[in-house]
PDB file of C-alpha atoms in Angstrom:
ATOM      1  CA  MET W   1       0.099  -0.154   0.220  1.00 55.00           C
ATOM      2  CA  LYS W   2       1.403   3.414  -0.958  1.00 53.00           C
ATOM      3  CA  PHE W   3       0.918   6.263   1.527  1.00 66.00           C
ATOM      4  CA  GLY W   4       0.139   9.712  -0.006  1.00 60.00           C
ATOM      5  CA  ILE W   5       3.064  11.675  -1.253  1.00 47.00           C
ATOM      6  CA  ASP W   6       5.645   9.768   0.869  1.00 56.00           C
ATOM      7  CA  LYS W   7       4.982   6.363  -1.249  1.00 49.00           C
ATOM      8  CA  LYS W   8       5.940   4.752   2.125  1.00 62.00           C
ATOM      9  CA  GLU W   9       5.023   0.813   2.122  1.00 73.00           C
ATOM     10  CA  ILE W  10       2.296   0.357   5.002  1.00 84.00           C
ATOM     11  CA  LYS W  11      -0.063  -2.181   6.187  1.00 92.00           C
ATOM     12  CA  PRO W  12      -3.467  -1.120   4.671  1.00 95.00           C
ATOM     13  CA  ILE W  13      -5.220  -0.653   7.972  1.00 97.00           C
ATOM     14  CA  GLY W  14      -4.929   1.753  10.416  1.00 98.00           C
ATOM     15  CA  LEU W  15      -5.812   2.414  14.304  1.00 98.00           C
ATOM     16  CA  GLY W  16      -8.507   5.083  14.579  1.00 98.00           C
ATOM     17  CA  CYS W  17      -7.907   6.478  18.218  1.00 98.00           C
ATOM     18  CA  TRP W  18     -11.532   8.661  18.832  1.00 98.00           C
ATOM     19  CA  ALA W  19     -12.712   6.209  21.481  1.00 98.00           C
ATOM     20  CA  ILE W  20      -9.709   5.876  23.609  1.00 98.00           C
ATOM     21  CA  GLY W  21      -9.681   9.435  24.472  1.00 98.00           C
ATOM     22  CA  GLY W  22     -12.314   9.355  26.827  1.00 97.00           C
ATOM     23  CA  GLN W  23     -14.964  11.560  27.523  1.00 96.00           C
ATOM     24  CA  PHE W  24     -15.121  15.124  26.403  1.00 96.00           C
ATOM     25  CA  PHE W  25     -17.968  17.782  25.341  1.00 95.00           C
ATOM     26  CA  ASP W  26     -18.556  19.191  21.733  1.00 93.00           C
ATOM     27  CA  LEU W  27     -21.022  22.236  21.923  1.00 86.00           C
ATOM     28  CA  GLY W  28     -22.315  20.883  25.146  1.00 87.00           C
ATOM     29  CA  ALA W  29     -23.089  17.298  24.291  1.00 89.00           C
ATOM     30  CA  PRO W  30     -21.090  14.393  25.170  1.00 92.00           C
ATOM     31  CA  ALA W  31     -18.552  13.317  22.554  1.00 96.00           C
ATOM     32  CA  GLY W  32     -16.901  10.025  23.959  1.00 95.00           C
ATOM     33  CA  TRP W  33     -17.606   6.516  23.531  1.00 94.00           C
ATOM     34  CA  GLY W  34     -18.177   5.636  27.101  1.00 88.00           C
ATOM     35  CA  ASP W  35     -15.711   3.988  29.793  1.00 91.00           C
ATOM     36  CA  VAL W  36     -12.250   3.339  28.690  1.00 96.00           C
ATOM     37  CA  LYS W  37      -9.165   2.749  30.856  1.00 97.00           C
ATOM     38  CA  ASP W  38      -5.788   4.120  29.775  1.00 98.00           C
ATOM     39  CA  GLU W  39      -3.712   0.879  30.635  1.00 98.00           C
ATOM     40  CA  VAL W  40      -6.157  -1.058  28.318  1.00 98.00           C
ATOM     41  CA  SER W  41      -6.017   1.563  25.674  1.00 98.00           C
ATOM     42  CA  LEU W  42      -2.198   1.717  25.821  1.00 98.00           C
ATOM     43  CA  ASP W  43      -2.243  -2.382  25.550  1.00 98.00           C
ATOM     44  CA  ALA W  44      -4.198  -1.907  22.535  1.00 98.00           C
ATOM     45  CA  LEU W  45      -2.317   0.609  20.722  1.00 98.00           C
ATOM     46  CA  ARG W  46       0.709  -1.445  21.433  1.00 98.00           C
ATOM     47  CA  GLN W  47      -0.879  -4.746  20.160  1.00 98.00           C
ATOM     48  CA  GLY W  48      -1.513  -2.940  16.881  1.00 98.00           C
ATOM     49  CA  ILE W  49       2.087  -1.646  16.360  1.00 98.00           C
ATOM     50  CA  GLU W  50       3.451  -5.223  17.427  1.00 98.00           C
ATOM     51  CA  MET W  51       1.052  -6.479  14.447  1.00 98.00           C
ATOM     52  CA  GLY W  52       2.562  -4.274  11.766  1.00 97.00           C
ATOM     53  CA  VAL W  53       0.151  -1.336  11.851  1.00 97.00           C
ATOM     54  CA  SER W  54       2.013   1.652  11.068  1.00 96.00           C
ATOM     55  CA  LEU W  55      -0.794   4.479  10.644  1.00 97.00           C
ATOM     56  CA  ILE W  56      -2.151   5.854  13.902  1.00 98.00           C
ATOM     57  CA  ASP W  57      -5.202   8.135  13.334  1.00 98.00           C
ATOM     58  CA  THR W  58      -6.068  10.821  16.346  1.00 98.00           C
ATOM     59  CA  ALA W  59      -7.117  14.440  16.504  1.00 98.00           C
ATOM     60  CA  ASN W  60      -5.891  17.134  19.033  1.00 98.00           C
ATOM     61  CA  ILE W  61      -9.893  17.281  20.426  1.00 98.00           C
ATOM     62  CA  TYR W  62     -10.446  13.352  21.114  1.00 98.00           C
ATOM     63  CA  GLY W  63     -10.724  13.357  24.690  1.00 98.00           C
ATOM     64  CA  ALA W  64      -9.629  17.029  24.684  1.00 98.00           C
ATOM     65  CA  GLY W  65      -5.988  16.111  23.947  1.00 98.00           C
ATOM     66  CA  HIS W  66      -5.867  12.664  26.080  1.00 98.00           C
ATOM     67  CA  SER W  67      -5.869  10.516  23.077  1.00 98.00           C
ATOM     68  CA  GLU W  68      -2.796  12.530  21.488  1.00 98.00           C
ATOM     69  CA  ARG W  69      -1.174  11.977  25.078  1.00 98.00           C
ATOM     70  CA  LEU W  70      -1.769   8.140  25.172  1.00 98.00           C
ATOM     71  CA  VAL W  71      -0.800   7.691  21.333  1.00 98.00           C
ATOM     72  CA  GLY W  72       2.489   9.813  22.442  1.00 98.00           C
ATOM     73  CA  GLU W  73       3.422   7.332  25.241  1.00 98.00           C
ATOM     74  CA  ALA W  74       2.514   4.238  23.108  1.00 98.00           C
ATOM     75  CA  ILE W  75       5.243   5.168  20.476  1.00 98.00           C
ATOM     76  CA  LYS W  76       8.149   5.952  22.764  1.00 97.00           C
ATOM     77  CA  GLY W  77      10.979   4.354  21.391  1.00 96.00           C
ATOM     78  CA  ARG W  78       8.782   3.242  18.090  1.00 96.00           C
ATOM     79  CA  ARG W  79       8.600   6.650  16.185  1.00 96.00           C
ATOM     80  CA  ASP W  80      10.033   5.429  13.216  1.00 94.00           C
ATOM     81  CA  GLN W  81       7.947   2.568  13.176  1.00 94.00           C
ATOM     82  CA  VAL W  82       4.581   4.508  12.843  1.00 96.00           C
ATOM     83  CA  ILE W  83       2.848   7.234  10.474  1.00 96.00           C
ATOM     84  CA  LEU W  84       1.130   9.630  12.803  1.00 97.00           C
ATOM     85  CA  THR W  85      -1.815  11.491  11.563  1.00 97.00           C
ATOM     86  CA  THR W  86      -3.704  14.115  13.957  1.00 98.00           C
ATOM     87  CA  LYS W  87      -6.203  16.938  13.016  1.00 98.00           C
ATOM     88  CA  PHE W  88      -6.485  20.534  13.771  1.00 98.00           C
ATOM     89  CA  GLY W  89      -9.339  23.026  13.024  1.00 98.00           C
ATOM     90  CA  ILE W  90     -11.451  22.410  16.121  1.00 98.00           C
ATOM     91  CA  LEU W  91     -10.069  24.431  19.514  1.00 97.00           C
ATOM     92  CA  CYS W  92     -10.716  22.793  22.830  1.00 96.00           C
ATOM     93  CA  ASP W  93      -9.654  23.116  26.358  1.00 97.00           C
ATOM     94  CA  GLU W  94      -7.940  20.489  27.947  1.00 96.00           C
ATOM     95  CA  MET W  95      -8.686  21.236  31.506  1.00 96.00           C
ATOM     96  CA  THR W  96     -12.445  21.544  31.032  1.00 97.00           C
ATOM     97  CA  LYS W  97     -12.462  18.729  28.439  1.00 97.00           C
ATOM     98  CA  THR W  98     -14.665  21.021  26.260  1.00 97.00           C
ATOM     99  CA  THR W  99     -14.718  22.331  22.406  1.00 97.00           C
ATOM    100  CA  THR W 100     -14.110  26.322  22.539  1.00 97.00           C
ATOM    101  CA  GLY W 101     -14.450  27.171  18.762  1.00 97.00           C
ATOM    102  CA  GLN W 102     -12.428  26.745  15.495  1.00 97.00           C
ATOM    103  CA  ILE W 103      -9.257  27.891  14.026  1.00 97.00           C
ATOM    104  CA  GLU W 104      -9.614  31.374  12.422  1.00 96.00           C
ATOM    105  CA  THR W 105      -6.010  32.585  11.480  1.00 98.00           C
ATOM    106  CA  GLU W 106      -2.519  31.273  10.577  1.00 98.00           C
ATOM    107  CA  GLU W 107      -1.538  31.647  14.293  1.00 98.00           C
ATOM    108  CA  ASP W 108      -4.223  29.147  15.392  1.00 98.00           C
ATOM    109  CA  ILE W 109      -3.127  26.492  12.903  1.00 98.00           C
ATOM    110  CA  ARG W 110       0.311  26.965  14.191  1.00 98.00           C
ATOM    111  CA  SER W 111      -0.489  26.850  17.916  1.00 98.00           C
ATOM    112  CA  SER W 112      -2.549  23.767  16.992  1.00 98.00           C
ATOM    113  CA  CYS W 113       0.358  22.295  15.690  1.00 98.00           C
ATOM    114  CA  GLU W 114       2.713  23.029  18.481  1.00 98.00           C
ATOM    115  CA  ALA W 115       0.082  21.650  20.913  1.00 98.00           C
ATOM    116  CA  SER W 116      -0.181  18.322  19.086  1.00 98.00           C
ATOM    117  CA  LEU W 117       3.576  17.720  18.688  1.00 98.00           C
ATOM    118  CA  ARG W 118       3.803  18.179  22.485  1.00 98.00           C
ATOM    119  CA  ARG W 119       1.245  15.991  23.547  1.00 98.00           C
ATOM    120  CA  LEU W 120       2.341  13.407  21.034  1.00 98.00           C
ATOM    121  CA  GLY W 121       6.114  13.793  22.220  1.00 98.00           C
ATOM    122  CA  THR W 122       7.379  14.297  18.865  1.00 98.00           C
ATOM    123  CA  ASP W 123       9.018  16.904  16.700  1.00 97.00           C
ATOM    124  CA  TYR W 124       6.988  16.139  13.370  1.00 97.00           C
ATOM    125  CA  ILE W 125       3.785  14.928  12.454  1.00 98.00           C
ATOM    126  CA  ASP W 126       3.613  12.680   9.354  1.00 96.00           C
ATOM    127  CA  VAL W 127      -0.139  13.669   8.130  1.00 97.00           C
ATOM    128  CA  PHE W 128      -1.897  16.838   9.380  1.00 98.00           C
ATOM    129  CA  LEU W 129      -5.441  16.786   8.610  1.00 98.00           C
ATOM    130  CA  PHE W 130      -7.976  19.540   8.745  1.00 98.00           C
ATOM    131  CA  HIS W 131     -11.031  18.594  10.640  1.00 98.00           C
ATOM    132  CA  LEU W 132     -13.546  21.139   9.405  1.00 98.00           C
ATOM    133  CA  GLY W 133     -15.351  19.094   6.682  1.00 97.00           C
ATOM    134  CA  ASP W 134     -17.284  22.363   5.596  1.00 96.00           C
ATOM    135  CA  TYR W 135     -15.111  25.149   6.374  1.00 98.00           C
ATOM    136  CA  PRO W 136     -15.554  28.169   3.742  1.00 98.00           C
ATOM    137  CA  LYS W 137     -13.928  27.172   0.230  1.00 98.00           C
ATOM    138  CA  GLU W 138     -12.670  30.863   0.050  1.00 98.00           C
ATOM    139  CA  LYS W 139     -10.819  30.803   3.039  1.00 98.00           C
ATOM    140  CA  ALA W 140      -9.376  27.205   2.406  1.00 98.00           C
ATOM    141  CA  PRO W 141      -6.118  28.654   0.580  1.00 98.00           C
ATOM    142  CA  MET W 142      -4.967  30.275   3.411  1.00 98.00           C
ATOM    143  CA  VAL W 143      -5.319  26.863   5.402  1.00 98.00           C
ATOM    144  CA  ARG W 144      -3.425  25.310   2.870  1.00 98.00           C
ATOM    145  CA  GLU W 145      -0.640  27.787   2.525  1.00 98.00           C
ATOM    146  CA  THR W 146       0.146  27.546   6.151  1.00 98.00           C
ATOM    147  CA  LEU W 147       0.043  23.911   5.997  1.00 98.00           C
ATOM    148  CA  GLU W 148       2.923  24.196   3.155  1.00 98.00           C
ATOM    149  CA  LYS W 149       4.977  26.711   5.458  1.00 98.00           C
ATOM    150  CA  LEU W 150       4.554  23.986   8.095  1.00 98.00           C
ATOM    151  CA  VAL W 151       6.087  21.289   5.818  1.00 98.00           C
ATOM    152  CA  LYS W 152       9.072  23.155   4.900  1.00 98.00           C
ATOM    153  CA  GLU W 153       9.757  23.982   8.489  1.00 98.00           C
ATOM    154  CA  GLY W 154       9.650  20.407   9.269  1.00 98.00           C
ATOM    155  CA  LYS W 155       6.672  20.399  11.461  1.00 98.00           C
ATOM    156  CA  ILE W 156       4.864  18.268   9.489  1.00 97.00           C
ATOM    157  CA  ARG W 157       5.525  16.080   6.511  1.00 96.00           C
ATOM    158  CA  SER W 158       2.280  15.930   4.627  1.00 96.00           C
ATOM    159  CA  TYR W 159      -1.241  17.196   5.120  1.00 97.00           C
ATOM    160  CA  GLY W 160      -5.009  16.506   3.791  1.00 97.00           C
ATOM    161  CA  TRP W 161      -8.513  17.514   4.471  1.00 98.00           C
ATOM    162  CA  SER W 162     -10.984  15.482   6.501  1.00 98.00           C
ATOM    163  CA  THR W 163     -14.165  16.217   4.259  1.00 98.00           C
ATOM    164  CA  SER W 164     -16.719  14.339   1.921  1.00 98.00           C
ATOM    165  CA  ASP W 165     -16.638  17.312  -0.602  1.00 98.00           C
ATOM    166  CA  PRO W 166     -14.422  16.725  -3.797  1.00 98.00           C
ATOM    167  CA  GLU W 167     -14.383  20.443  -4.262  1.00 98.00           C
ATOM    168  CA  ARG W 168     -12.698  21.241  -1.086  1.00 98.00           C
ATOM    169  CA  ALA W 169     -10.434  18.372  -1.236  1.00 98.00           C
ATOM    170  CA  ALA W 170      -9.355  19.873  -4.606  1.00 98.00           C
ATOM    171  CA  ILE W 171      -8.408  23.008  -3.192  1.00 98.00           C
ATOM    172  CA  PHE W 172      -6.005  21.092  -0.627  1.00 98.00           C
ATOM    173  CA  ALA W 173      -4.898  18.925  -3.588  1.00 97.00           C
ATOM    174  CA  GLU W 174      -3.355  21.656  -5.552  1.00 97.00           C
ATOM    175  CA  GLY W 175      -0.555  22.038  -2.713  1.00 97.00           C
ATOM    176  CA  ALA W 176       2.669  20.096  -3.291  1.00 95.00           C
ATOM    177  CA  HIS W 177       2.551  18.278  -0.347  1.00 96.00           C
ATOM    178  CA  ALA W 178      -1.215  17.073   0.220  1.00 96.00           C
ATOM    179  CA  GLY W 179      -0.909  13.230   0.330  1.00 94.00           C
ATOM    180  CA  SER W 180      -4.258  12.041   2.063  1.00 96.00           C
ATOM    181  CA  MET W 181      -7.938  13.038   2.420  1.00 98.00           C
ATOM    182  CA  GLU W 182     -10.081  11.630   4.816  1.00 98.00           C
ATOM    183  CA  PHE W 183     -13.931  10.570   5.050  1.00 98.00           C
ATOM    184  CA  ALA W 184     -16.504   8.159   5.988  1.00 98.00           C
ATOM    185  CA  LEU W 185     -16.575   5.017   4.070  1.00 98.00           C
ATOM    186  CA  ASN W 186     -18.120   1.696   4.985  1.00 98.00           C
ATOM    187  CA  VAL W 187     -20.543  -0.892   3.355  1.00 98.00           C
ATOM    188  CA  MET W 188     -23.894   1.311   4.407  1.00 98.00           C
ATOM    189  CA  GLU W 189     -22.310   4.454   3.122  1.00 96.00           C
ATOM    190  CA  ASP W 190     -20.273   4.358  -0.096  1.00 97.00           C
ATOM    191  CA  ASP W 191     -18.794   7.603  -1.325  1.00 98.00           C
ATOM    192  CA  GLU W 192     -18.048   7.145  -4.844  1.00 97.00           C
ATOM    193  CA  GLY W 193     -17.275  10.831  -5.379  1.00 98.00           C
ATOM    194  CA  MET W 194     -14.193  10.762  -2.835  1.00 98.00           C
ATOM    195  CA  VAL W 195     -12.891   7.496  -3.836  1.00 98.00           C
ATOM    196  CA  GLU W 196     -12.579   8.102  -7.107  1.00 98.00           C
ATOM    197  CA  PHE W 197     -11.253  11.806  -6.543  1.00 98.00           C
ATOM    198  CA  CYS W 198      -8.383  10.364  -4.449  1.00 97.00           C
ATOM    199  CA  LYS W 199      -7.780   7.443  -6.760  1.00 96.00           C
ATOM    200  CA  ARG W 200      -7.412  10.144  -9.772  1.00 96.00           C
ATOM    201  CA  GLU W 201      -5.255  12.706  -7.728  1.00 95.00           C
ATOM    202  CA  GLY W 202      -2.888   9.591  -6.405  1.00 93.00           C
ATOM    203  CA  VAL W 203      -3.627  10.746  -2.748  1.00 95.00           C
ATOM    204  CA  SER W 204      -4.637   8.111  -0.155  1.00 95.00           C
ATOM    205  CA  ALA W 205      -8.159   7.684   1.132  1.00 97.00           C
ATOM    206  CA  ILE W 206      -7.914   7.165   5.062  1.00 97.00           C
ATOM    207  CA  CYS W 207     -11.463   5.878   5.376  1.00 98.00           C
ATOM    208  CA  ARG W 208     -12.897   6.529   9.074  1.00 98.00           C
ATOM    209  CA  SER W 209     -16.135   4.837  10.406  1.00 98.00           C
ATOM    210  CA  PRO W 210     -15.729   1.472   8.242  1.00 98.00           C
ATOM    211  CA  LEU W 211     -17.443  -0.114  11.289  1.00 98.00           C
ATOM    212  CA  ALA W 212     -20.189   2.719  11.380  1.00 98.00           C
ATOM    213  CA  MET W 213     -19.135   3.300  15.106  1.00 97.00           C
ATOM    214  CA  GLY W 214     -19.480  -0.407  16.262  1.00 97.00           C
ATOM    215  CA  LEU W 215     -22.860  -1.195  14.299  1.00 98.00           C
ATOM    216  CA  LEU W 216     -21.543  -3.154  11.869  1.00 98.00           C
ATOM    217  CA  THR W 217     -19.644  -5.620  14.405  1.00 97.00           C
ATOM    218  CA  GLY W 218     -22.823  -7.427  15.092  1.00 95.00           C
ATOM    219  CA  LYS W 219     -22.376  -6.855  18.604  1.00 95.00           C
ATOM    220  CA  TYR W 220     -25.601  -4.514  18.667  1.00 96.00           C
ATOM    221  CA  ASN W 221     -29.062  -5.379  17.924  1.00 96.00           C
ATOM    222  CA  LYS W 222     -32.454  -3.337  17.813  1.00 95.00           C
ATOM    223  CA  HIS W 223     -33.063  -3.725  21.415  1.00 96.00           C
ATOM    224  CA  THR W 224     -29.582  -2.221  22.346  1.00 97.00           C
ATOM    225  CA  VAL W 225     -29.676   1.249  24.188  1.00 97.00           C
ATOM    226  CA  MET W 226     -26.491   3.190  24.160  1.00 96.00           C
ATOM    227  CA  PRO W 227     -25.797   4.897  27.480  1.00 94.00           C
ATOM    228  CA  ASP W 228     -26.656   8.678  27.540  1.00 91.00           C
ATOM    229  CA  GLN W 229     -23.043   9.751  28.238  1.00 90.00           C
ATOM    230  CA  ASP W 230     -21.911   7.893  24.942  1.00 94.00           C
ATOM    231  CA  LEU W 231     -21.557   9.731  21.762  1.00 95.00           C
ATOM    232  CA  ARG W 232     -24.164   7.159  20.303  1.00 96.00           C
ATOM    233  CA  GLY W 233     -26.515   7.649  23.094  1.00 95.00           C
ATOM    234  CA  LYS W 234     -29.871   9.797  22.821  1.00 93.00           C
ATOM    235  CA  ASN W 235     -28.110  13.099  23.187  1.00 89.00           C
ATOM    236  CA  ALA W 236     -26.193  12.215  19.900  1.00 90.00           C
ATOM    237  CA  PRO W 237     -25.026  15.247  17.719  1.00 89.00           C
ATOM    238  CA  PRO W 238     -27.555  15.892  14.699  1.00 89.00           C
ATOM    239  CA  TRP W 239     -25.172  14.229  12.407  1.00 91.00           C
ATOM    240  CA  MET W 240     -25.143  11.063  13.890  1.00 94.00           C
ATOM    241  CA  ASN W 241     -27.162   8.499  11.791  1.00 95.00           C
ATOM    242  CA  TYR W 242     -25.803   4.959  12.887  1.00 97.00           C
ATOM    243  CA  TYR W 243     -27.758   5.244  15.729  1.00 97.00           C
ATOM    244  CA  ILE W 244     -31.079   7.092  16.187  1.00 96.00           C
ATOM    245  CA  ASP W 245     -32.543   8.220  19.702  1.00 95.00           C
ATOM    246  CA  GLY W 246     -29.829   6.029  21.181  1.00 96.00           C
ATOM    247  CA  ARG W 247     -30.476   2.815  19.579  1.00 97.00           C
ATOM    248  CA  PRO W 248     -29.045   1.461  16.424  1.00 97.00           C
ATOM    249  CA  ASN W 249     -30.190   2.292  13.267  1.00 97.00           C
ATOM    250  CA  GLU W 250     -32.687  -0.480  12.175  1.00 97.00           C
ATOM    251  CA  VAL W 251     -32.298   0.154   8.177  1.00 97.00           C
ATOM    252  CA  PHE W 252     -28.672  -0.388   8.379  1.00 98.00           C
ATOM    253  CA  LEU W 253     -29.206  -3.460  10.843  1.00 98.00           C
ATOM    254  CA  ASP W 254     -31.480  -4.865   8.278  1.00 98.00           C
ATOM    255  CA  LYS W 255     -29.327  -4.237   5.331  1.00 98.00           C
ATOM    256  CA  LEU W 256     -26.287  -5.926   7.404  1.00 98.00           C
ATOM    257  CA  ASP W 257     -28.566  -9.016   7.819  1.00 98.00           C
ATOM    258  CA  ALA W 258     -29.240  -9.273   4.080  1.00 98.00           C
ATOM    259  CA  ILE W 259     -25.384  -9.077   3.350  1.00 98.00           C
ATOM    260  CA  ARG W 260     -24.257 -10.961   6.186  1.00 98.00           C
ATOM    261  CA  GLU W 261     -23.347 -14.263   4.589  1.00 98.00           C
ATOM    262  CA  ILE W 262     -20.981 -12.445   1.806  1.00 98.00           C
ATOM    263  CA  LEU W 263     -19.336 -10.442   4.451  1.00 98.00           C
ATOM    264  CA  THR W 264     -18.332 -13.649   6.575  1.00 98.00           C
ATOM    265  CA  SER W 265     -17.076 -15.699   3.627  1.00 98.00           C
ATOM    266  CA  LYS W 266     -13.907 -17.797   4.289  1.00 98.00           C
ATOM    267  CA  GLY W 267     -14.211 -17.433   7.773  1.00 98.00           C
ATOM    268  CA  ARG W 268     -14.323 -13.724   8.344  1.00 98.00           C
ATOM    269  CA  THR W 269     -16.087 -12.337  11.145  1.00 98.00           C
ATOM    270  CA  LEU W 270     -18.665  -9.766  10.443  1.00 98.00           C
ATOM    271  CA  ALA W 271     -16.196  -6.640  11.447  1.00 98.00           C
ATOM    272  CA  GLN W 272     -13.599  -8.549   9.437  1.00 98.00           C
ATOM    273  CA  GLY W 273     -15.993  -8.645   6.248  1.00 98.00           C
ATOM    274  CA  CYS W 274     -16.751  -4.812   6.529  1.00 98.00           C
ATOM    275  CA  ILE W 275     -13.261  -4.054   6.575  1.00 98.00           C
ATOM    276  CA  ALA W 276     -12.829  -6.487   3.629  1.00 98.00           C
ATOM    277  CA  TRP W 277     -15.410  -4.405   1.655  1.00 98.00           C
ATOM    278  CA  VAL W 278     -13.389  -1.187   2.414  1.00 98.00           C
ATOM    279  CA  LEU W 279     -10.308  -2.607   1.025  1.00 98.00           C
ATOM    280  CA  GLY W 280     -12.263  -3.824  -2.048  1.00 98.00           C
ATOM    281  CA  ARG W 281     -12.909  -0.178  -2.688  1.00 98.00           C
ATOM    282  CA  GLY W 282      -9.260   0.296  -4.204  1.00 96.00           C
ATOM    283  CA  GLY W 283      -5.696  -0.280  -3.150  1.00 93.00           C
ATOM    284  CA  HIS W 284      -5.668   3.643  -2.303  1.00 94.00           C
ATOM    285  CA  CYS W 285      -8.441   2.967   0.490  1.00 97.00           C
ATOM    286  CA  ILE W 286      -7.146   2.593   4.181  1.00 97.00           C
ATOM    287  CA  PRO W 287      -9.591   1.600   6.934  1.00 98.00           C
ATOM    288  CA  ILE W 288      -9.051   3.031  10.510  1.00 98.00           C
ATOM    289  CA  PRO W 289     -11.392   1.230  12.656  1.00 98.00           C
ATOM    290  CA  GLY W 290     -11.831   2.339  16.312  1.00 98.00           C
ATOM    291  CA  PHE W 291     -11.154   0.224  19.213  1.00 98.00           C
ATOM    292  CA  LYS W 292     -11.084  -0.010  22.943  1.00 97.00           C
ATOM    293  CA  THR W 293      -9.276  -3.288  23.669  1.00 98.00           C
ATOM    294  CA  PRO W 294      -6.527  -5.387  22.384  1.00 98.00           C
ATOM    295  CA  GLY W 295      -8.936  -7.961  20.956  1.00 98.00           C
ATOM    296  CA  GLN W 296     -10.641  -5.497  18.973  1.00 98.00           C
ATOM    297  CA  VAL W 297      -7.190  -4.519  17.337  1.00 98.00           C
ATOM    298  CA  GLU W 298      -6.201  -7.998  16.891  1.00 98.00           C
ATOM    299  CA  GLU W 299      -9.546  -8.853  15.181  1.00 98.00           C
ATOM    300  CA  ASN W 300      -9.619  -6.029  12.976  1.00 98.00           C
ATOM    301  CA  VAL W 301      -5.896  -6.293  11.915  1.00 98.00           C
ATOM    302  CA  LYS W 302      -6.197  -9.984  11.009  1.00 98.00           C
ATOM    303  CA  ALA W 303      -9.140  -8.854   8.509  1.00 98.00           C
ATOM    304  CA  VAL W 304      -6.095  -7.966   6.035  1.00 98.00           C
ATOM    305  CA  GLU W 305      -4.930 -11.586   6.146  1.00 98.00           C
ATOM    306  CA  PHE W 306      -8.168 -12.459   4.427  1.00 98.00           C
ATOM    307  CA  GLY W 307      -7.598  -9.825   1.690  1.00 97.00           C
ATOM    308  CA  PRO W 308     -10.395  -7.389   0.026  1.00 98.00           C
ATOM    309  CA  LEU W 309     -13.817  -9.107  -0.915  1.00 98.00           C
ATOM    310  CA  LEU W 310     -13.603 -10.048  -4.469  1.00 98.00           C
ATOM    311  CA  PRO W 311     -15.110  -7.836  -7.094  1.00 98.00           C
ATOM    312  CA  ARG W 312     -17.973 -10.025  -7.794  1.00 98.00           C
ATOM    313  CA  GLN W 313     -18.983  -9.857  -4.023  1.00 98.00           C
ATOM    314  CA  MET W 314     -18.565  -6.290  -4.014  1.00 98.00           C
ATOM    315  CA  GLU W 315     -21.170  -6.072  -7.219  1.00 98.00           C
ATOM    316  CA  GLU W 316     -23.586  -8.626  -5.362  1.00 98.00           C
ATOM    317  CA  ILE W 317     -23.596  -6.309  -2.200  1.00 98.00           C
ATOM    318  CA  ASP W 318     -24.454  -3.351  -4.347  1.00 98.00           C
ATOM    319  CA  GLU W 319     -27.257  -5.439  -5.987  1.00 97.00           C
ATOM    320  CA  ILE W 320     -28.585  -6.756  -2.825  1.00 98.00           C
ATOM    321  CA  LEU W 321     -28.587  -3.116  -1.279  1.00 97.00           C
ATOM    322  CA  GLY W 322     -30.010  -1.297  -4.514  1.00 96.00           C
ATOM    323  CA  ARG W 323     -27.142   0.259  -5.604  1.00 91.00           C
ATOM    324  CA  ASP W 324     -26.305   0.956  -9.184  1.00 73.00           C
TER     325      ASP W 324
END
């Protein structure tokens, strides 16, 4: 697998580190994934690295900085073994564990970069991703040029945008060191526009939510009720569509049942099958499933051993789900 402009060979799966950050609040609503324990999170991160995973994806706001600190602890003595991806754009207060606004200026971006470097315990970030998916297009060139400056200064090696809008992604792709774009991609929510954009532009597609925030693992059913203080609970943000009123989206659960046999072919678990679907979308697509435990990391990483779903299986899934 080629990773962006660095052309570095990596295992085609990463570690998504939102859940391990613990609780924080965004616009007053819970933005964590329930109870997590730091020692378990660190064991899970190390498990992934020991299994050959290079790509670690986090953000300054996950746990209001706590996720970055855990990643920094886990990679001590192993910095050359990993590709660190972190995000900026949303400001937060580590003490109150709340988001406080958005970046407005070059200085905001620089300050965010320095703060992430400190928490990660490193002197450079491999991929610095802009976290504001709907940021005004007319302001985006300022962000891109600031990122180019940070590359020249050695603070970051490459950058990209966490967005589902090819037009916004194209603004960043004009930069010499834009190597990756991040967007949601899973068997329930394909994104033909961004998948094809990344392929055409020769940049890596970092695919978040490959397991739809746990819904596609098979461990939840229509009777499951998520805790109120969980991001997926009844106080979920307006964009949450995997869980409705604190319960798994029944439409997605029904669709999952309809394609279960295909996803679990070759002895895959359901989660492994969903990861295999993302891998089947193209060699430039890198799923970054979230995790809380070493066992989840092991299961997810072992999905790579089965390889991607076959083209005929991908086509059959599209037919069953009514996609052209």
